[in-house]
Amino acid sequence: ADSHCVLNGVAPAVRPGLPPGLVLVDEYIDKDYEQCLLSAIEWGSGQTDQDSGGQTDLDTSQNMKHRRVKHYGFAFRYDNNNIDKDCPLADRLPGHCQHILRLIQADGFCDGETADQLTVNQYEPGQGIPAHIDTHSAFTDWIISLSLGSQTVMEFRSGAGDHVPVVVRPRSLLVMKGESRFSWSHGITPRKTDTIRTGSGGDYRVVERTTRTSYTFRKIRHRPCQCDFSVHCDSQSGGT
């Protein structure tokens, strides 16, 4: 069985019924560490030139149309949906992330690798992110995201038309590998409330979104991707 971190002697629950390769662990961290991660972000005040897609060494924050973003390690270029692997940022992964990095390594979620790229996204109510598949050639075989502050619903869709809305709660850890990483798109519909099923009986309730922050950890890929999902793979279709 997979090993998971233990908080107060109780192993967090792994959510069933997810797309293949997706793992969601509720209450992966405690509230104190959540507050530590939220308060440690230094957003800065500058803007990135969205037309050029570039970033300066002095500012790794972006106020985008749908959310606020800060990068560590390497900046993601939204003009070509990839990483400039030859230009690492001055801001490496911050010290306050060392605890969560140790946890995900101990639980085997990052396949023995060490994350070297971090994107922090902050969403206000009514904001979201368009559906996308993380570029295969940019990152290795896993994407790990820690959700803080507010719940949201992340929409997963397959090329075959399957649709799985996933409730992502505060302090939960989302791990995308395999098919969910390489073949399913994921996104967040911009809205201020979510209608969430409360149990197996079919009852629903409306939940208001508040400010949500996510820490998404990745490992830069330095060799072509050789996944089994070539239809979505830029490495196997003549891309980078």
XYZ file of N, CA and C in Angstrom:
720
model
N 0.842 -1.185 0.000
C 0.000 0.000 0.000
C 0.881 1.240 0.000
N 0.340 2.353 -0.595
C 1.084 3.600 -0.590
C 1.215 4.120 0.831
N 2.339 4.797 1.084
C 2.565 5.391 2.386
C 2.173 6.860 2.342
N 1.524 7.322 3.383
C 1.126 8.721 3.463
C 1.574 9.291 4.795
N 1.712 10.619 4.808
C 2.132 11.245 6.057
C 1.037 11.064 7.100
N 1.401 11.151 8.347
C 0.462 10.970 9.446
C 0.426 12.244 10.271
N -0.760 12.785 10.483
C -0.949 13.965 11.309
C -1.706 13.559 12.563
N -1.106 13.822 13.721
C -1.736 13.496 15.000
C -2.129 12.027 15.086
N -1.315 11.167 14.460
C -1.541 9.740 14.563
C -2.612 9.194 13.644
N -3.196 10.055 12.789
C -4.267 9.613 11.896
C -3.820 9.827 10.454
N -3.850 8.774 9.650
C -3.465 8.894 8.246
C -4.564 9.614 7.480
N -4.225 10.656 6.687
C -5.235 11.348 5.887
C -5.896 10.407 4.888
N -7.159 10.683 4.578
C -7.931 9.825 3.688
C -7.592 10.130 2.235
N -7.424 9.069 1.441
C -7.206 9.198 0.006
C -8.559 9.096 -0.681
N -8.900 10.069 -1.515
C -10.208 10.141 -2.138
C -10.352 9.085 -3.238
N -11.456 8.325 -3.276
C -11.705 7.353 -4.358
C -12.410 8.009 -5.539
N -12.595 7.247 -6.638
C -13.405 7.684 -7.758
C -12.789 8.778 -8.604
N -11.469 8.812 -8.707
C -10.779 9.871 -9.435
C -10.288 9.374 -10.794
N -9.907 10.283 -11.703
C -9.316 9.857 -12.977
C -8.081 8.995 -12.749
N -7.758 8.096 -13.682
C -6.607 7.207 -13.519
C -5.318 7.983 -13.284
N -4.583 7.589 -12.240
C -3.322 8.234 -11.929
C -3.423 9.427 -11.005
N -4.633 9.848 -10.682
C -4.822 11.006 -9.802
C -4.996 10.545 -8.360
N -4.237 11.166 -7.467
C -4.359 10.900 -6.030
C -4.694 12.212 -5.343
N -5.679 12.193 -4.461
C -6.057 13.371 -3.688
C -6.119 12.989 -2.222
N -5.276 13.612 -1.431
C -5.187 13.299 -0.002
C -5.715 14.488 0.784
N -6.817 14.299 1.496
C -7.385 15.366 2.311
C -6.578 15.566 3.594
N -6.554 16.809 4.078
C -5.886 17.166 5.334
C -4.439 16.666 5.352
N -3.714 16.948 4.288
C -2.324 16.493 4.199
C -1.420 17.261 5.146
N -1.735 18.532 5.395
C -0.993 19.334 6.369
C -1.969 19.884 7.394
N -1.449 20.407 8.500
C -2.324 20.976 9.515
C -2.520 22.476 9.287
N -3.416 23.075 10.072
C -3.773 24.484 9.871
C -2.622 25.424 10.185
N -1.778 25.076 11.138
C -0.644 25.937 11.474
C 0.325 26.054 10.297
N 0.619 24.933 9.655
C 1.538 24.982 8.519
C 0.876 25.666 7.327
N -0.429 25.472 7.177
C -1.162 26.191 6.133
C -0.981 27.699 6.295
N -1.144 28.197 7.521
C -0.983 29.627 7.752
C 0.453 30.080 7.517
N 1.407 29.237 7.851
C 2.816 29.546 7.590
C 3.050 29.732 6.096
N 2.512 28.831 5.282
C 2.706 28.909 3.835
C 2.001 30.129 3.237
N 0.829 30.457 3.759
C 0.091 31.605 3.245
C 0.781 32.925 3.588
N 1.293 33.025 4.782
C 1.886 34.289 5.219
C 3.294 34.510 4.674
N 3.930 33.448 4.180
C 5.327 33.556 3.739
C 5.476 34.077 2.314
N 4.380 34.158 1.559
C 4.476 34.573 0.156
C 4.760 36.065 0.068
N 5.786 36.428 -0.664
C 6.094 37.830 -0.945
C 5.766 38.087 -2.411
N 4.635 38.725 -2.649
C 4.135 38.831 -4.008
C 4.899 39.840 -4.850
N 5.431 40.888 -4.253
C 6.068 41.927 -5.057
C 5.014 42.814 -5.684
N 5.464 43.847 -6.393
C 4.525 44.837 -6.923
C 4.617 45.011 -8.427
N 5.567 44.364 -9.070
C 5.778 44.590 -10.498
C 4.819 43.802 -11.364
N 4.809 44.123 -12.641
C 4.007 43.425 -13.630
C 4.924 42.792 -14.662
N 4.550 41.663 -15.173
C 5.297 41.032 -16.257
C 4.726 41.464 -17.593
N 5.584 41.663 -18.561
C 5.150 42.003 -19.907
C 4.531 40.767 -20.547
N 3.203 40.711 -20.577
C 2.520 39.534 -21.091
C 2.711 39.364 -22.592
N 2.977 40.467 -23.306
C 3.157 40.357 -24.754
C 4.437 39.610 -25.097
N 5.501 39.880 -24.336
C 6.757 39.204 -24.623
C 6.844 37.847 -23.962
N 6.041 37.660 -22.891
C 6.085 36.397 -22.174
C 7.288 36.268 -21.280
N 8.122 37.307 -21.189
C 9.348 37.226 -20.414
C 9.155 37.661 -18.993
N 10.202 37.452 -18.180
C 10.184 37.907 -16.812
C 11.538 38.487 -16.466
N 11.544 39.498 -15.637
C 12.796 40.083 -15.204
C 13.325 39.332 -14.006
N 14.618 39.529 -13.708
C 15.207 38.908 -12.535
C 14.678 39.521 -11.250
N 14.133 40.747 -11.342
C 13.729 41.460 -10.146
C 12.293 41.160 -9.746
N 11.507 40.598 -10.652
C 10.106 40.372 -10.350
C 9.656 39.029 -10.892
N 9.266 38.138 -10.004
C 8.799 36.824 -10.423
C 7.309 36.670 -10.161
N 6.610 37.799 -9.934
C 5.174 37.789 -9.700
C 4.450 38.324 -10.924
N 3.229 37.817 -11.126
C 2.395 38.286 -12.219
C 0.982 38.480 -11.718
N 0.377 39.613 -12.064
C -1.045 39.804 -11.852
C -1.730 39.519 -13.177
N -2.260 38.315 -13.295
C -2.851 37.883 -14.548
C -4.349 38.137 -14.525
N -4.965 37.938 -15.678
C -6.391 38.209 -15.810
C -7.208 37.355 -14.858
N -6.803 36.092 -14.705
C -7.624 35.151 -13.951
C -7.120 34.889 -12.532
N -5.902 35.318 -12.202
C -5.341 34.967 -10.907
C -4.013 35.708 -10.727
N -3.465 35.618 -9.530
C -2.141 36.153 -9.252
C -1.160 34.993 -9.170
N 0.033 35.172 -9.739
C 0.982 34.069 -9.901
C 2.373 34.504 -9.469
N 3.092 33.595 -8.810
C 4.503 33.809 -8.487
C 5.264 32.518 -8.757
N 6.427 32.655 -9.397
C 7.243 31.503 -9.755
C 8.528 31.470 -8.942
N 8.986 30.258 -8.658
C 10.288 30.024 -8.029
C 11.017 28.961 -8.837
N 12.329 29.085 -8.895
C 13.145 28.093 -9.599
C 13.255 28.392 -11.071
N 12.145 28.283 -11.767
C 12.050 28.597 -13.190
C 10.695 29.244 -13.436
N 10.662 30.190 -14.358
C 9.401 30.836 -14.715
C 8.724 30.071 -15.834
N 7.419 29.949 -15.730
C 6.650 29.356 -16.816
C 6.294 30.456 -17.806
N 6.551 30.203 -19.071
C 6.266 31.181 -20.120
C 4.902 30.886 -20.732
N 3.978 31.798 -20.523
C 2.614 31.573 -20.978
C 2.451 31.842 -22.475
N 3.493 32.432 -23.111
C 3.393 32.649 -24.555
C 3.607 31.359 -25.338
N 4.423 30.443 -24.781
C 4.657 29.170 -25.487
C 4.375 27.944 -24.610
N 3.790 28.179 -23.416
C 3.423 27.089 -22.504
C 4.601 26.178 -22.190
N 5.746 26.787 -21.912
C 6.929 25.990 -21.610
C 7.830 26.751 -20.646
N 8.972 26.158 -20.361
C 9.940 26.680 -19.406
C 11.197 27.085 -20.156
N 11.801 28.199 -19.765
C 13.118 28.549 -20.288
C 14.146 27.867 -19.389
N 14.553 26.664 -19.772
C 15.373 25.823 -18.908
C 16.787 26.366 -18.719
N 17.227 27.251 -19.599
C 18.573 27.819 -19.505
C 18.619 29.090 -18.682
N 17.483 29.534 -18.170
C 17.429 30.796 -17.417
C 16.731 30.586 -16.078
N 17.380 29.939 -15.128
C 16.757 29.789 -13.806
C 16.585 31.141 -13.132
N 15.565 31.222 -12.290
C 15.294 32.455 -11.571
C 16.225 32.600 -10.374
N 16.410 33.837 -9.957
C 17.178 34.086 -8.739
C 16.453 33.526 -7.518
N 15.115 33.522 -7.562
C 14.318 32.983 -6.456
C 14.224 31.468 -6.580
N 15.003 30.757 -5.778
C 14.894 29.298 -5.720
C 13.719 28.922 -4.818
N 13.435 27.629 -4.711
C 12.338 27.223 -3.841
C 12.617 27.675 -2.418
N 11.675 28.371 -1.791
C 11.933 29.000 -0.489
C 12.027 28.007 0.657
N 12.672 28.451 1.724
C 12.901 27.587 2.873
C 11.638 27.104 3.541
N 10.569 27.903 3.499
C 9.338 27.466 4.174
C 8.665 26.297 3.471
N 9.177 25.918 2.294
C 8.637 24.752 1.575
C 9.355 23.454 1.924
N 10.427 23.533 2.684
C 11.218 22.325 2.928
C 10.421 21.234 3.635
N 9.523 21.625 4.532
C 8.736 20.620 5.256
C 7.817 19.853 4.310
N 7.092 20.555 3.453
C 6.186 19.865 2.534
C 6.978 19.048 1.520
N 8.142 19.533 1.107
C 8.965 18.765 0.176
C 9.437 17.455 0.800
N 9.788 17.512 2.085
C 10.191 16.271 2.776
C 9.020 15.302 2.873
N 7.820 15.819 3.122
C 6.652 14.951 3.246
C 6.343 14.236 1.931
N 6.320 14.990 0.828
C 5.949 14.351 -0.443
C 7.037 13.390 -0.915
N 8.286 13.651 -0.542
C 9.346 12.691 -0.875
C 9.207 11.430 -0.034
N 8.947 11.599 1.262
C 8.801 10.442 2.152
C 7.624 9.565 1.735
N 6.578 10.177 1.188
C 5.401 9.427 0.772
C 5.508 8.892 -0.648
N 6.649 9.125 -1.311
C 6.883 8.551 -2.629
C 6.115 9.197 -3.764
N 5.597 10.399 -3.555
C 4.777 11.033 -4.576
C 5.602 11.596 -5.737
N 6.888 11.876 -5.511
C 7.695 12.522 -6.560
C 8.743 11.573 -7.140
N 8.529 10.282 -7.001
C 9.321 9.259 -7.693
C 10.824 9.393 -7.438
N 11.192 9.794 -6.235
C 12.601 9.930 -5.881
C 13.265 11.187 -6.400
N 12.519 12.025 -7.113
C 13.069 13.279 -7.617
C 12.841 14.391 -6.601
N 13.503 15.527 -6.829
C 13.333 16.697 -5.980
C 12.779 17.835 -6.823
N 11.687 18.420 -6.404
C 11.088 19.526 -7.147
C 12.083 20.676 -7.268
N 12.141 21.270 -8.465
C 13.001 22.440 -8.653
C 12.234 23.610 -9.270
N 10.920 23.466 -9.390
C 10.094 24.559 -9.883
C 8.818 24.616 -9.051
N 8.442 25.823 -8.658
C 7.244 26.045 -7.853
C 6.466 27.206 -8.449
N 5.180 26.996 -8.656
C 4.283 28.074 -9.042
C 3.237 28.245 -7.953
N 3.133 29.456 -7.431
C 2.110 29.789 -6.448
C 1.020 30.574 -7.162
N -0.190 30.053 -7.145
C -1.351 30.725 -7.729
C -2.274 31.191 -6.620
N -2.818 32.383 -6.770
C -3.820 32.874 -5.813
C -5.068 33.294 -6.581
N -6.196 32.739 -6.174
C -7.469 32.960 -6.844
C -8.430 33.673 -5.888
N -9.014 34.758 -6.338
C -10.111 35.385 -5.618
C -11.418 34.762 -6.091
N -12.498 34.878 -5.304
C -13.784 34.350 -5.775
C -14.134 34.914 -7.152
N -14.571 34.041 -8.038
C -14.889 34.454 -9.391
C -13.761 34.259 -10.378
N -12.581 33.851 -9.899
C -11.447 33.603 -10.775
C -11.233 32.106 -10.957
N -10.529 31.735 -12.025
C -10.243 30.336 -12.291
C -9.049 30.216 -13.210
N -8.910 29.062 -13.826
C -7.813 28.821 -14.756
C -8.353 27.978 -15.910
N -8.032 28.338 -17.164
C -8.550 27.567 -18.302
C -8.074 26.111 -18.271
N -8.862 25.235 -18.853
C -8.497 23.822 -18.930
C -7.219 23.652 -19.745
N -6.326 22.793 -19.253
C -5.043 22.596 -19.927
C -4.419 21.276 -19.472
N -3.470 20.801 -20.259
C -2.589 19.699 -19.879
C -1.189 20.287 -19.769
N -0.535 20.113 -18.637
C 0.818 20.650 -18.481
C 1.732 20.076 -19.558
N 2.503 20.944 -20.188
C 3.346 20.567 -21.315
C 4.250 19.394 -20.955
N 4.206 18.338 -21.751
C 4.968 17.122 -21.451
C 6.474 17.385 -21.419
N 6.975 18.169 -22.374
C 8.422 18.373 -22.476
C 8.960 19.284 -21.378
N 8.080 20.006 -20.697
C 8.531 20.967 -19.679
C 8.842 20.302 -18.346
N 7.998 19.328 -17.958
C 8.088 18.763 -16.612
C 8.087 17.233 -16.659
N 8.576 16.622 -15.586
C 8.650 15.165 -15.516
C 7.265 14.562 -15.253
N 7.226 13.347 -14.770
C 6.011 12.535 -14.822
C 5.000 12.821 -13.717
N 5.242 13.810 -12.875
C 4.315 14.110 -11.792
C 4.138 15.623 -11.648
N 2.945 16.001 -11.241
C 2.609 17.378 -10.873
C 1.948 17.287 -9.503
N 2.419 18.063 -8.541
C 1.904 17.987 -7.173
C 1.451 19.368 -6.732
N 0.200 19.470 -6.283
C -0.354 20.761 -5.903
C -0.971 20.692 -4.512
N -0.596 21.643 -3.677
C -1.123 21.759 -2.321
C -2.094 22.930 -2.292
N -3.322 22.679 -1.845
C -4.376 23.687 -1.866
C -4.548 24.308 -0.486
N -4.647 25.637 -0.447
C -4.702 26.367 0.819
C -5.833 27.398 0.806
N -6.461 27.591 1.939
C -7.352 28.724 2.126
C -8.814 28.470 1.835
N -9.158 27.988 0.661
C -10.549 27.793 0.259
C -10.683 26.518 -0.547
N -11.890 25.972 -0.530
C -12.186 24.857 -1.412
C -12.422 25.399 -2.818
N -12.316 24.508 -3.795
C -12.715 24.803 -5.163
C -13.119 23.501 -5.821
N -13.584 23.578 -7.047
C -13.864 22.382 -7.841
C -12.974 22.415 -9.072
N -12.149 21.386 -9.234
C -11.279 21.269 -10.396
C -11.924 20.278 -11.365
N -12.041 20.714 -12.612
C -12.707 19.911 -13.633
C -11.662 19.124 -14.431
N -11.772 17.809 -14.415
C -10.897 16.939 -15.205
C -11.692 16.381 -16.379
N -11.101 16.441 -17.594
C -11.765 15.955 -18.796
C -10.784 15.136 -19.622
N -11.281 14.000 -20.134
C -10.465 13.156 -20.991
C -10.799 13.430 -22.456
N -9.910 12.982 -23.348
C -10.175 13.130 -24.769
C -11.363 12.331 -25.240
N -11.743 11.316 -24.454
C -12.898 10.481 -24.802
C -14.217 11.087 -24.342
N -14.152 12.259 -23.708
C -15.370 12.924 -23.269
C -15.741 12.695 -21.821
N -14.928 11.959 -21.065
C -15.194 11.768 -19.641
C -14.989 13.081 -18.897
N -15.845 13.337 -17.915
C -15.784 14.560 -17.115
C -15.902 14.203 -15.644
N -14.878 14.564 -14.864
C -14.874 14.280 -13.436
C -14.616 15.580 -12.675
N -15.662 16.179 -12.069
C -15.422 17.337 -11.201
C -14.904 16.867 -9.844
N -13.797 17.454 -9.397
C -13.146 17.021 -8.166
C -13.157 18.179 -7.169
N -13.758 17.952 -6.008
C -13.751 18.956 -4.952
C -12.368 18.953 -4.291
N -11.685 20.091 -4.354
C -10.351 20.225 -3.783
C -10.472 21.086 -2.528
N -10.260 20.473 -1.394
C -10.475 21.144 -0.106
C -9.187 21.784 0.407
N -9.311 22.736 1.327
C -8.108 23.326 1.934
C -7.231 22.260 2.585
N -5.930 22.414 2.421
C -4.903 21.551 3.017
C -4.828 20.175 2.355
N -5.491 20.027 1.205
C -5.417 18.757 0.493
C -4.250 18.768 -0.484
N -3.739 17.578 -0.774
C -2.635 17.396 -1.714
C -3.151 16.660 -2.935
N -2.932 17.258 -4.115
C -3.346 16.683 -5.376
C -2.111 16.221 -6.125
N -2.071 14.944 -6.505
C -0.926 14.366 -7.210
C -1.406 13.840 -8.555
N -0.867 14.390 -9.636
C -1.197 13.929 -10.979
C -0.035 13.128 -11.542
N -0.310 11.890 -11.908
C 0.659 11.024 -12.570
C -0.055 10.263 -13.684
N 0.730 9.636 -14.548
C 0.163 8.748 -15.554
C -0.880 9.433 -16.415
N -2.005 8.758 -16.599
C -3.042 9.257 -17.502
C -3.571 10.618 -17.087
N -3.776 10.839 -15.785
C -4.302 12.127 -15.327
C -3.315 13.262 -15.583
N -2.045 12.968 -15.582
C -1.007 13.972 -15.846
C -0.873 14.251 -17.340
N -0.845 13.195 -18.157
C -0.468 13.331 -19.558
C -1.647 13.418 -20.525
N -2.831 12.975 -20.111
C -3.922 12.823 -21.077
C -5.196 13.566 -20.703
N -5.418 13.839 -19.428
C -6.620 14.551 -18.994
C -6.300 16.031 -18.800
N -7.173 16.893 -19.298
C -7.028 18.324 -18.995
C -7.613 18.612 -17.620
N -7.127 19.674 -16.999
C -7.686 20.114 -15.727
C -7.803 21.634 -15.746
N -8.819 22.141 -15.088
C -9.039 23.575 -15.032
C -10.034 23.906 -13.940
N -10.187 25.199 -13.666
C -11.123 25.676 -12.648
C -12.043 26.703 -13.301
N -13.343 26.436 -13.300
C -14.314 27.355 -13.878
C -14.403 28.612 -13.010
N -14.299 29.798 -13.611
C -14.379 31.025 -12.808
C -15.804 31.293 -12.324
N -16.029 31.131 -11.050
C -17.320 31.416 -10.430
C -17.101 31.684 -8.947
N -18.112 32.187 -8.284
C -17.982 32.572 -6.881
C -18.527 31.529 -5.909
N -19.273 30.550 -6.413
C -19.806 29.481 -5.572
C -19.652 28.146 -6.281
N -19.673 27.082 -5.508
C -19.677 25.723 -6.046
C -20.859 24.972 -5.443
N -21.511 24.158 -6.261
C -22.565 23.275 -5.773
C -21.941 21.901 -5.562
N -21.887 21.499 -4.296
C -21.126 20.313 -3.900
C -22.051 19.265 -3.309
N -21.864 18.035 -3.741
C -22.636 16.922 -3.190
C -22.144 16.628 -1.782
N -23.071 16.500 -0.844
C -22.702 16.352 0.555
C -22.615 14.913 1.016
N -23.114 13.981 0.253
C -23.058 12.584 0.669
C -23.595 11.690 -0.420
N -23.691 10.395 -0.099
C -24.139 9.411 -1.085
C -25.628 9.508 -1.355
N -26.361 10.260 -0.519
C -27.801 10.358 -0.687
C -28.254 11.296 -1.780
N -27.302 12.021 -2.387
C -27.663 12.902 -3.487
C -27.986 14.319 -3.074
N -27.785 14.675 -1.809
C -28.034 16.037 -1.366
C -26.882 16.946 -1.796
N -27.220 18.201 -2.104
C -26.215 19.157 -2.545
C -26.328 20.432 -1.700
N -25.228 21.155 -1.623
C -25.250 22.463 -0.972
C -24.358 23.424 -1.752
N -24.693 24.694 -1.649
C -23.929 25.732 -2.319
C -22.881 26.269 -1.343
N -21.623 26.257 -1.783
C -20.512 26.702 -0.942
C -19.845 27.909 -1.598
N -19.703 28.986 -0.846
C -19.038 30.168 -1.379
C -17.529 29.976 -1.393
N -16.900 30.380 -2.480
C -15.442 30.395 -2.531
C -14.901 31.622 -1.803
N -13.758 31.454 -1.173
C -13.001 32.568 -0.631
C -11.641 32.562 -1.333
N -10.698 33.338 -0.845
C -9.379 33.379 -1.478
C -8.702 32.022 -1.350
N -8.265 31.486 -2.477
C -7.584 30.190 -2.503
C -6.184 30.364 -3.059
N -5.227 29.714 -2.435
C -3.833 29.734 -2.875
C -3.375 28.302 -3.090
N -2.656 28.073 -4.170
C -2.103 26.734 -4.410
C -0.598 26.824 -4.599
N 0.097 25.854 -4.040
C 1.528 25.661 -4.252
C 1.667 24.454 -5.165
N 2.135 24.656 -6.393
C 2.276 23.556 -7.340
C 3.751 23.294 -7.607
N 4.176 22.072 -7.293
C 5.578 21.673 -7.393
C 5.782 20.796 -8.619
N 6.900 21.033 -9.319
C 7.227 20.255 -10.506
C 8.738 20.038 -10.572
N 9.150 19.142 -11.443
C 10.553 18.887 -11.739
C 10.776 19.144 -13.218
N 11.771 19.988 -13.551
C 12.063 20.303 -14.941
C 12.553 19.049 -15.668
N 12.036 18.832 -16.872
C 12.447 17.691 -17.685
C 13.594 18.117 -18.599
N 14.669 17.310 -18.634
C 15.834 17.635 -19.452
C 16.036 16.652 -20.604
N 15.134 15.680 -20.720
C 15.167 14.746 -21.839
C 13.773 14.669 -22.439
N 13.654 14.246 -23.686
C 12.322 14.166 -24.297
C 11.389 13.252 -23.508
N 10.140 13.613 -23.485
C 9.130 12.783 -22.837
C 8.890 11.520 -23.668
N 8.784 10.386 -22.991
C 8.535 9.109 -23.659
C 7.292 8.435 -23.087
N 6.274 9.237 -22.799
C 5.054 8.705 -22.193
C 4.263 7.874 -23.199
N 3.203 7.243 -22.725
C 2.357 6.398 -23.569
C 1.184 7.163 -24.179
N 1.223 8.504 -24.115
C 0.091 9.307 -24.574
C 0.561 10.273 -25.653
N 1.048 9.687 -26.762
C 1.720 10.461 -27.792
C 0.831 11.505 -28.446
N -0.486 11.291 -28.454
C -1.382 12.243 -29.095
C -1.349 13.595 -28.403
N -0.987 13.603 -27.116
C -0.909 14.853 -26.365
C 0.526 15.292 -26.112
N 1.500 14.557 -26.643
C 2.907 14.739 -26.247
C 3.661 15.560 -27.286
N 4.134 16.746 -26.880
C 4.878 17.595 -27.804
C 6.250 17.012 -28.135
N 6.845 16.245 -27.216
C 8.129 15.604 -27.510
C 8.011 14.592 -28.641
N 6.914 13.864 -28.689
C 6.733 12.813 -29.674
C 6.048 13.283 -30.962
N 5.626 14.544 -30.966
C 4.976 15.066 -32.164
C 5.853 16.102 -32.876
N 7.176 16.062 -32.554
C 8.106 16.963 -33.233
C 8.344 18.250 -32.504
N 7.802 18.384 -31.249
C 8.034 19.600 -30.474
C 9.352 19.521 -29.766
N 9.482 20.399 -28.743
C 10.736 20.481 -28.003
C 11.060 19.179 -27.299
